[in-house]
Amino acid sequence: MTDLSDIISSGHWAVLPPDLDPVETREWLDALEALVEAEGPERATFILRKLLDRARALRVPMPPVLNTPYCNTIPLSDQPQYPGNLDIESRISGLVRWNALAMVVRANKKASELGGHIATYASVADLFEVGYNHFFRAGQNGDLVYFQPHAAPGMYARSYLEGRLPEDQLDCYRQETGGNGLSSYCHPWLMPSFWQFPTGSMGLGPITAIYQARFMRYLENRGILETRGRKVWEFVGDGEMDEPESIAGLSLAAREGLDNLIFVVNCNLQRLDGPVRGNGSIIQELEGLFAGAGWNVIKVLWGSDWDPLFARDHENIILRRLHETVDGEFQKYAATDGRFNRENFFNKYPELQKLVAHLSDEDIDRLKRGGHDPLKIYAAYLAAVDHKGQPTVILAQTKKGYGMGHWGQGRMTAHQQKKLEDEALLAFRDRFALPLSDDDVHDLRFYKPAADSPEMKYLHQRRQALGGYIPERTGKAQALPAPALDSMTKHLEGTAGREQSTTMVFVQLLAQWLRDANLGKRIVPIVADEARTFGMQALFRQVAIYSSVGQLYEPEDKDELLYYKEAKEGQILEEGITEAGAISSWIAAATSYSAHGVPMLPFYIFYSCFGFQRIGDLVWAAADSRSRGFLLGATAGRTTLSGEGLQHEDGSSLLLFSTVPNCVAYDPCFGYELTVILQEGMRRMLEQQEDVFYYVTVMNENYVHPPMPEGAREGIVRGMYLLRSAPPHSGGGESQTGERRVQLLGSGTILREVLAAAELLQQDWNVAADVWSVTSFTELRREGLDVERWNRLHPDAEPRRTHVEKCLAPGAGPVVAATDYMRTVGDLIRNWVPRRYTVLGTDGFGRSDTRAALRDFFEVDRRHVGVAALKALADEGRIDRKLVAHAIEKYGIDAGRGNPWDR
Ligand SMILES: Cc1ncc(C[n+]2csc(CCOP(=O)(O)OP(=O)(O)O)c2C)c(N)n1
């Protein structure tokens, strides 16, 4: 008999090493069997551990222990009774398959550019159907299912049978602009009462599902919501497991013992272009990966009709043959018929040939892979649901394009297949015994049985038993009152000569809100190992760091007031160095109002450079998910984080965040601006329940903060307000109004340079400068575009004016803007600036130096702002051009040096 461990340890395609002393081997095995029989498996585990320890000490090379044979993890003897009606379920499944296929093919008959996928759902259909009929519990106390994105047609088709989507909507698959469409993939933004979790971008489903499961534990441990018993189901493709994000959270899931998490990997062995691991075995590889990370692994590889073959295979010849077979070859067997399989797979060894001698070629053709057999799937799901202490992954082997015959099944091109001719459709009908006439098939008619048919009754009964229908998304939760602005007066009154950074203002506000009786509990502070960088260590003690096991050690700094405190009910999510993990946590918290009916308010603070630029696709997923919460880009700007250099200094995050339609971005300079912005954000997200989220920059530069000017609130929120009016003319020379006057715009810390430039202009050149604080170029642009569009579409109406125009039109003189970001940021409002407009910014590579040197280098300091203003006045003919040259000389500016972005 072939020894299993030899098969596995020798790789899945290598030849077995010979057994040099079979009698001795037998004795060892007999001893083990006797031990298990007499004293049970726990005792056997103990002995094996002892043996392994001894072997290690004797330097015996260890066999790989993370892989098991290429067969089902759950033996037939442990398989539970199937609780459903297999016959009816199979008919329902066939109908869902048909309607999904018809929907895609109909859309592509209309316009082939619409696209869509058939083969993914065809492979995963049975995995979903068992879930729908027996496991997925609906409602806000139910399970959370992350759907494999390219299987979306199947979810629409099932919802159609369930009466949740009308037929005319099925006919609008991928035709959304008319308002009645079905989105290509799972997009809550586009179908807000249907999809919960956006998974269309590969890899984001797995990582966000893991952090969702962890967040549910957090809610439970903090006493906010009972989540026990609820499961997170994540359906992922085997190709999708290539994504770094897919595997990024695996060890966290195991470390946290997330037995509320079940991954189902649809191992159809193919991705888009071809096999996932043509020359290897993706299932064995994933088994090792998940087991190594500490997961419970259940392999569902072969259907029930393989059971008798395995039972008769006393020589393990099937396994030997399976382990020789690489995935590229398995794919070929999926794409070919029973005869080919017999000749090429089974006839390789006479013993194997004999094992299937009683089967016809058709029987061999029908041998199922485990992921297509409800009995095997059910057994795996039940074991996963019952498993304690670890997350479970189910590796389900399927065929891509299952049931699509030689038009699709196992074909290299299966993924892209979205058009099928009549012949293929008729074969599909026959394959799944669908109650359709040839005409029905030809016309691609959707099929829904009568309401009182056994299928429909069964389908509804099963869903009712599981609490309702999924997917379903809730958009509203209890509104939470935002703390009033007058509870924050400390930060509105300025710092009275004391220097402070906006990061510190934020941390103080956060500490205050954490003590708020209504809101405090709902706040979720999140960091990716940067709390100390942002001066947040006081919060360690105030609200503690969340740890599912509390604190099992005495922290090194226990004697200090603000020691590193971990606690089971801790509030801070200290994610470690994983921006992808931290934003995934943030998404879970920011969508808790929907997924759990419990609004939470996450504040994730990070190095702004490691924000969008690092995890931009997750930000889009957050937006799609209708997240509500705050992202704080700290140490923001190209020149404020002076010493850190090229990969730390951010000059583009505001621009990048502004590309996301429901992200509201601000770049405040002063504490009162930040306070107003955060308060307004809370009001919109918590009270008004608007589906927006905020990106706000905070800086580490210390300076004095003035009190909030009277009436500035509205302008701060809209994006721009007058901060400093030029003092009245002090007499002598020409009039300042009109002639020697400029409008200066600044944001973030560069606003202070702009204010200083106004002083220089006044003192050195007798130029009056009004200074505008621009808290958000991006919001000004949004409003500008909105007004512009309205005017375009209402040519006969009184034209509306943008906030920028309203602010700047009454003033005089050219306009100059400076920010700590690329010039494009200042340029965002160019359309509505009513006069000559010059923009300064920090285009180029970041580098290390002092702030003063960097602002000189990027040409955004007070001197450069002053020179830009003088140049604009000269171009307008309002001052002598020579003054500009004088200024350049006076300020020691080297006009001969190259552009900062070239250096
Ligand atoms: C981030 C990302 N990259 C690429 C794609 C394009 N894409 C869509 S499906 C697919 C192949 C998926 O293969 P697999 O995960 O094995 O799923 P299957 O359809 O085979 O079940 C690819 C590359 C995507 N959706 N997202």
CSV table of N, CA, C and O in Angstrom, one decimal, residues 750-819:
chain,number,residue,atom,x,y,z
A,750,ILE,N,0.9,76.6,5.0
A,750,ILE,CA,1.4,77.7,4.1
A,750,ILE,C,0.6,79.0,4.2
A,750,ILE,O,1.0,80.0,3.9
A,751,LEU,N,-0.6,78.8,4.8
A,751,LEU,CA,-1.4,80.0,5.1
A,751,LEU,C,-0.6,81.0,5.9
A,751,LEU,O,-0.7,82.2,5.7
A,752,ARG,N,0.2,80.5,6.8
A,752,ARG,CA,1.0,81.4,7.7
A,752,ARG,C,2.1,82.1,6.9
A,752,ARG,O,2.4,83.3,7.1
A,753,GLU,N,2.6,81.4,5.9
A,753,GLU,CA,3.6,82.1,5.0
A,753,GLU,C,2.9,83.2,4.2
A,753,GLU,O,3.4,84.3,3.9
A,754,VAL,N,1.7,82.9,3.8
A,754,VAL,CA,0.9,83.9,3.0
A,754,VAL,C,0.6,85.1,3.9
A,754,VAL,O,0.7,86.3,3.4
A,755,LEU,N,0.3,84.9,5.2
A,755,LEU,CA,0.0,86.0,6.1
A,755,LEU,C,1.3,86.8,6.2
A,755,LEU,O,1.2,88.1,6.2
A,756,ALA,N,2.4,86.1,6.3
A,756,ALA,CA,3.7,86.9,6.5
A,756,ALA,C,4.0,87.6,5.2
A,756,ALA,O,4.6,88.7,5.2
A,757,ALA,N,3.6,87.0,4.0
A,757,ALA,CA,3.9,87.7,2.8
A,757,ALA,C,3.1,89.0,2.7
A,757,ALA,O,3.6,90.0,2.2
A,758,ALA,N,1.9,89.0,3.2
A,758,ALA,CA,1.1,90.2,3.2
A,758,ALA,C,1.8,91.3,4.0
A,758,ALA,O,1.8,92.5,3.6
A,759,GLU,N,2.4,90.9,5.1
A,759,GLU,CA,3.2,91.9,5.9
A,759,GLU,C,4.3,92.5,5.1
A,759,GLU,O,4.6,93.7,5.0
A,760,LEU,N,5.1,91.5,4.4
A,760,LEU,CA,6.2,92.0,3.6
A,760,LEU,C,5.8,92.9,2.5
A,760,LEU,O,6.4,93.9,2.3
A,761,LEU,N,4.7,92.6,1.9
A,761,LEU,CA,4.2,93.4,0.8
A,761,LEU,C,3.9,94.8,1.2
A,761,LEU,O,4.1,95.8,0.6
A,762,GLN,N,3.3,94.8,2.4
A,762,GLN,CA,2.9,96.1,3.0
A,762,GLN,C,4.1,96.9,3.3
A,762,GLN,O,4.3,98.1,2.9
A,763,GLN,N,5.0,96.3,4.1
A,763,GLN,CA,6.2,97.0,4.6
A,763,GLN,C,7.2,97.4,3.5
A,763,GLN,O,7.7,98.5,3.4
A,764,ASP,N,7.5,96.4,2.7
A,764,ASP,CA,8.6,96.6,1.7
A,764,ASP,C,8.2,97.2,0.4
A,764,ASP,O,9.0,97.9,-0.2
A,765,TRP,N,6.9,97.1,0.0
A,765,TRP,CA,6.5,97.5,-1.3
A,765,TRP,C,5.2,98.3,-1.3
A,765,TRP,O,4.7,98.7,-2.4
A,766,ASN,N,4.8,98.6,-0.1
A,766,ASN,CA,3.6,99.4,-0.1
A,766,ASN,C,2.4,98.8,-0.9
A,766,ASN,O,1.7,99.5,-1.6
A,767,VAL,N,2.3,97.5,-0.8
A,767,VAL,CA,1.2,96.8,-1.5
A,767,VAL,C,0.2,96.3,-0.5
A,767,VAL,O,0.7,95.7,0.5
A,768,ALA,N,-1.0,96.6,-0.7
A,768,ALA,CA,-2.0,96.0,0.3
A,768,ALA,C,-2.4,94.6,-0.1
A,768,ALA,O,-2.6,94.4,-1.3
A,769,ALA,N,-2.5,93.8,0.9
A,769,ALA,CA,-2.9,92.4,0.5
A,769,ALA,C,-4.0,91.9,1.5
A,769,ALA,O,-3.9,92.0,2.7
A,770,ASP,N,-5.1,91.5,0.8
A,770,ASP,CA,-6.2,90.8,1.6
A,770,ASP,C,-5.8,89.3,1.6
A,770,ASP,O,-5.4,88.8,0.6
A,771,VAL,N,-6.0,88.7,2.8
A,771,VAL,CA,-5.6,87.3,2.9
A,771,VAL,C,-6.9,86.4,3.1
A,771,VAL,O,-7.7,86.7,4.0
A,772,TRP,N,-7.0,85.4,2.3
A,772,TRP,CA,-8.1,84.5,2.4
A,772,TRP,C,-7.6,83.1,2.8
A,772,TRP,O,-6.6,82.6,2.3
A,773,SER,N,-8.2,82.6,3.8
A,773,SER,CA,-7.9,81.2,4.2
A,773,SER,C,-8.7,80.3,3.4
A,773,SER,O,-10.0,80.3,3.4
A,774,VAL,N,-8.1,79.4,2.6
A,774,VAL,CA,-8.8,78.4,1.8
A,774,VAL,C,-8.7,77.1,2.6
A,774,VAL,O,-7.7,76.4,2.6
A,775,THR,N,-9.8,76.7,3.2
A,775,THR,CA,-9.8,75.5,4.0
A,775,THR,C,-10.0,74.3,3.0
A,775,THR,O,-9.6,73.2,3.4
A,776,SER,N,-10.6,74.5,1.8
A,776,SER,CA,-10.8,73.4,0.9
A,776,SER,C,-10.9,73.9,-0.5
A,776,SER,O,-11.9,74.3,-1.0
A,777,PHE,N,-9.8,73.7,-1.2
A,777,PHE,CA,-9.8,74.0,-2.7
A,777,PHE,C,-10.7,73.0,-3.3
A,777,PHE,O,-11.4,73.3,-4.3
A,778,THR,N,-10.8,71.8,-2.8
A,778,THR,CA,-11.5,70.7,-3.4
A,778,THR,C,-13.0,70.9,-3.3
A,778,THR,O,-13.8,70.7,-4.2
A,779,GLU,N,-13.5,71.4,-2.1
A,779,GLU,CA,-14.9,71.7,-2.0
A,779,GLU,C,-15.3,72.9,-2.8
A,779,GLU,O,-16.4,73.0,-3.4
A,780,LEU,N,-14.4,73.9,-2.9
A,780,LEU,CA,-14.7,75.0,-3.7
A,780,LEU,C,-14.9,74.6,-5.2
A,780,LEU,O,-15.7,75.1,-5.9
A,781,ARG,N,-14.0,73.7,-5.6
A,781,ARG,CA,-14.1,73.2,-7.0
A,781,ARG,C,-15.5,72.5,-7.2
A,781,ARG,O,-16.1,72.7,-8.2
A,782,ARG,N,-15.8,71.6,-6.2
A,782,ARG,CA,-17.1,70.9,-6.4
A,782,ARG,C,-18.2,71.9,-6.6
A,782,ARG,O,-19.1,71.7,-7.4
A,783,GLU,N,-18.2,72.9,-5.7
A,783,GLU,CA,-19.3,73.9,-5.8
A,783,GLU,C,-19.2,74.6,-7.1
A,783,GLU,O,-20.3,74.9,-7.8
A,784,GLY,N,-18.0,74.9,-7.5
A,784,GLY,CA,-17.8,75.6,-8.8
A,784,GLY,C,-18.4,74.9,-10.0
A,784,GLY,O,-19.1,75.4,-10.8
A,785,LEU,N,-18.1,73.6,-10.0
A,785,LEU,CA,-18.5,72.7,-11.1
A,785,LEU,C,-20.1,72.6,-11.1
A,785,LEU,O,-20.7,72.6,-12.1
A,786,ASP,N,-20.6,72.6,-9.9
A,786,ASP,CA,-22.0,72.4,-9.7
A,786,ASP,C,-22.7,73.7,-10.3
A,786,ASP,O,-23.7,73.6,-11.0
A,787,VAL,N,-22.2,74.8,-9.9
A,787,VAL,CA,-22.8,76.1,-10.3
A,787,VAL,C,-22.7,76.2,-11.8
A,787,VAL,O,-23.6,76.6,-12.5
A,788,GLU,N,-21.5,75.9,-12.3
A,788,GLU,CA,-21.2,76.0,-13.7
A,788,GLU,C,-22.2,75.1,-14.5
A,788,GLU,O,-22.8,75.6,-15.5
A,789,ARG,N,-22.4,73.9,-14.0
A,789,ARG,CA,-23.3,73.0,-14.7
A,789,ARG,C,-24.8,73.6,-14.7
A,789,ARG,O,-25.5,73.5,-15.7
A,790,TRP,N,-25.2,74.1,-13.6
A,790,TRP,CA,-26.5,74.6,-13.4
A,790,TRP,C,-26.7,75.7,-14.4
A,790,TRP,O,-27.7,75.8,-15.2
A,791,ASN,N,-25.7,76.6,-14.5
A,791,ASN,CA,-25.8,77.7,-15.4
A,791,ASN,C,-25.9,77.3,-16.9
A,791,ASN,O,-26.6,77.8,-17.7
A,792,ARG,N,-25.1,76.2,-17.2
A,792,ARG,CA,-25.1,75.7,-18.6
A,792,ARG,C,-26.5,75.2,-18.9
A,792,ARG,O,-26.9,75.3,-20.0
A,793,LEU,N,-27.1,74.5,-18.0
A,793,LEU,CA,-28.4,73.8,-18.3
A,793,LEU,C,-29.6,74.8,-18.1
A,793,LEU,O,-30.7,74.4,-18.4
A,794,HIS,N,-29.3,76.0,-17.6
A,794,HIS,CA,-30.4,76.9,-17.4
A,794,HIS,C,-30.0,78.3,-18.0
A,794,HIS,O,-29.8,79.3,-17.3
A,795,PRO,N,-29.9,78.3,-19.3
A,795,PRO,CA,-29.3,79.5,-19.9
A,795,PRO,C,-30.1,80.7,-19.8
A,795,PRO,O,-29.6,81.8,-19.9
A,796,ASP,N,-31.5,80.5,-19.5
A,796,ASP,CA,-32.3,81.7,-19.5
A,796,ASP,C,-32.5,82.2,-18.1
A,796,ASP,O,-33.0,83.3,-17.9
A,797,ALA,N,-32.0,81.5,-17.1
A,797,ALA,CA,-32.2,81.9,-15.7
A,797,ALA,C,-31.1,82.9,-15.3
A,797,ALA,O,-30.0,83.0,-16.0
A,798,GLU,N,-31.3,83.6,-14.3
A,798,GLU,CA,-30.3,84.5,-13.7
A,798,GLU,C,-29.1,83.6,-13.3
A,798,GLU,O,-29.3,82.6,-12.5
A,799,PRO,N,-27.9,83.9,-13.8
A,799,PRO,CA,-26.8,82.9,-13.5
A,799,PRO,C,-26.4,82.9,-12.0
A,799,PRO,O,-26.5,84.0,-11.4
A,800,ARG,N,-26.1,81.8,-11.6
A,800,ARG,CA,-25.7,81.7,-10.2
A,800,ARG,C,-24.2,82.0,-10.1
A,800,ARG,O,-23.5,81.9,-11.1
A,801,ARG,N,-23.7,82.4,-8.9
A,801,ARG,CA,-22.3,82.7,-8.8
A,801,ARG,C,-21.7,81.7,-7.8
A,801,ARG,O,-22.3,81.3,-6.8
A,802,THR,N,-20.5,81.3,-8.0
A,802,THR,CA,-19.8,80.4,-7.1
A,802,THR,C,-19.3,81.2,-5.9
A,802,THR,O,-19.2,82.4,-5.9
A,803,HIS,N,-19.0,80.4,-4.9
A,803,HIS,CA,-18.5,81.0,-3.6
A,803,HIS,C,-17.2,81.7,-3.9
A,803,HIS,O,-17.0,82.8,-3.4
A,804,VAL,N,-16.4,81.2,-4.8
A,804,VAL,CA,-15.1,81.8,-5.1
A,804,VAL,C,-15.4,83.2,-5.8
A,804,VAL,O,-14.7,84.2,-5.4
A,805,GLU,N,-16.3,83.2,-6.7
A,805,GLU,CA,-16.6,84.5,-7.3
A,805,GLU,C,-17.1,85.5,-6.3
A,805,GLU,O,-16.7,86.7,-6.3
A,806,LYS,N,-18.0,85.0,-5.5
A,806,LYS,CA,-18.6,85.9,-4.5
A,806,LYS,C,-17.6,86.5,-3.6
A,806,LYS,O,-17.6,87.6,-3.2
A,807,CYS,N,-16.6,85.7,-3.2
A,807,CYS,CA,-15.5,86.1,-2.3
A,807,CYS,C,-14.6,87.1,-3.0
A,807,CYS,O,-14.3,88.2,-2.5
A,808,LEU,N,-14.2,86.8,-4.3
A,808,LEU,CA,-13.1,87.5,-4.9
A,808,LEU,C,-13.5,88.7,-5.7
A,808,LEU,O,-12.8,89.7,-5.9
A,809,ALA,N,-14.7,88.6,-6.3
A,809,ALA,CA,-15.2,89.6,-7.2
A,809,ALA,C,-15.2,91.0,-6.6
A,809,ALA,O,-14.7,92.0,-7.3
A,810,PRO,N,-15.7,91.2,-5.4
A,810,PRO,CA,-15.7,92.6,-4.9
A,810,PRO,C,-14.3,93.2,-4.6
A,810,PRO,O,-14.2,94.4,-4.5
A,811,GLY,N,-13.3,92.3,-4.4
A,811,GLY,CA,-12.0,92.8,-4.0
A,811,GLY,C,-11.3,93.4,-5.2
A,811,GLY,O,-11.9,93.6,-6.3
A,812,ALA,N,-10.0,93.7,-5.1
A,812,ALA,CA,-9.3,94.2,-6.2
A,812,ALA,C,-7.9,93.6,-6.3
A,812,ALA,O,-7.4,93.0,-5.3
A,813,GLY,N,-7.4,93.6,-7.5
A,813,GLY,CA,-6.0,93.2,-7.7
A,813,GLY,C,-5.9,91.7,-8.1
A,813,GLY,O,-6.9,90.9,-7.9
A,814,PRO,N,-4.8,91.3,-8.6
A,814,PRO,CA,-4.6,89.9,-9.0
A,814,PRO,C,-4.6,89.0,-7.7
A,814,PRO,O,-4.5,89.5,-6.6
A,815,VAL,N,-4.8,87.7,-8.0
A,815,VAL,CA,-4.9,86.7,-7.0
A,815,VAL,C,-3.7,85.8,-7.0
A,815,VAL,O,-3.3,85.3,-8.1
A,816,VAL,N,-3.2,85.5,-5.8
A,816,VAL,CA,-2.1,84.5,-5.7
A,816,VAL,C,-2.4,83.5,-4.7
A,816,VAL,O,-2.9,83.8,-3.6
A,817,ALA,N,-2.2,82.2,-5.0
A,817,ALA,CA,-2.5,81.2,-4.0
A,817,ALA,C,-1.2,80.4,-3.8
A,817,ALA,O,-0.4,80.2,-4.7
A,818,ALA,N,-1.1,79.9,-2.5
A,818,ALA,CA,0.0,79.0,-2.2
A,818,ALA,C,-0.4,77.9,-1.2
A,818,ALA,O,-1.2,78.2,-0.3
A,819,THR,N,0.0,76.7,-1.5
A,819,THR,CA,-0.3,75.6,-0.6
A,819,THR,C,0.9,74.7,-0.4
A,819,THR,O,1.9,74.9,-1.1
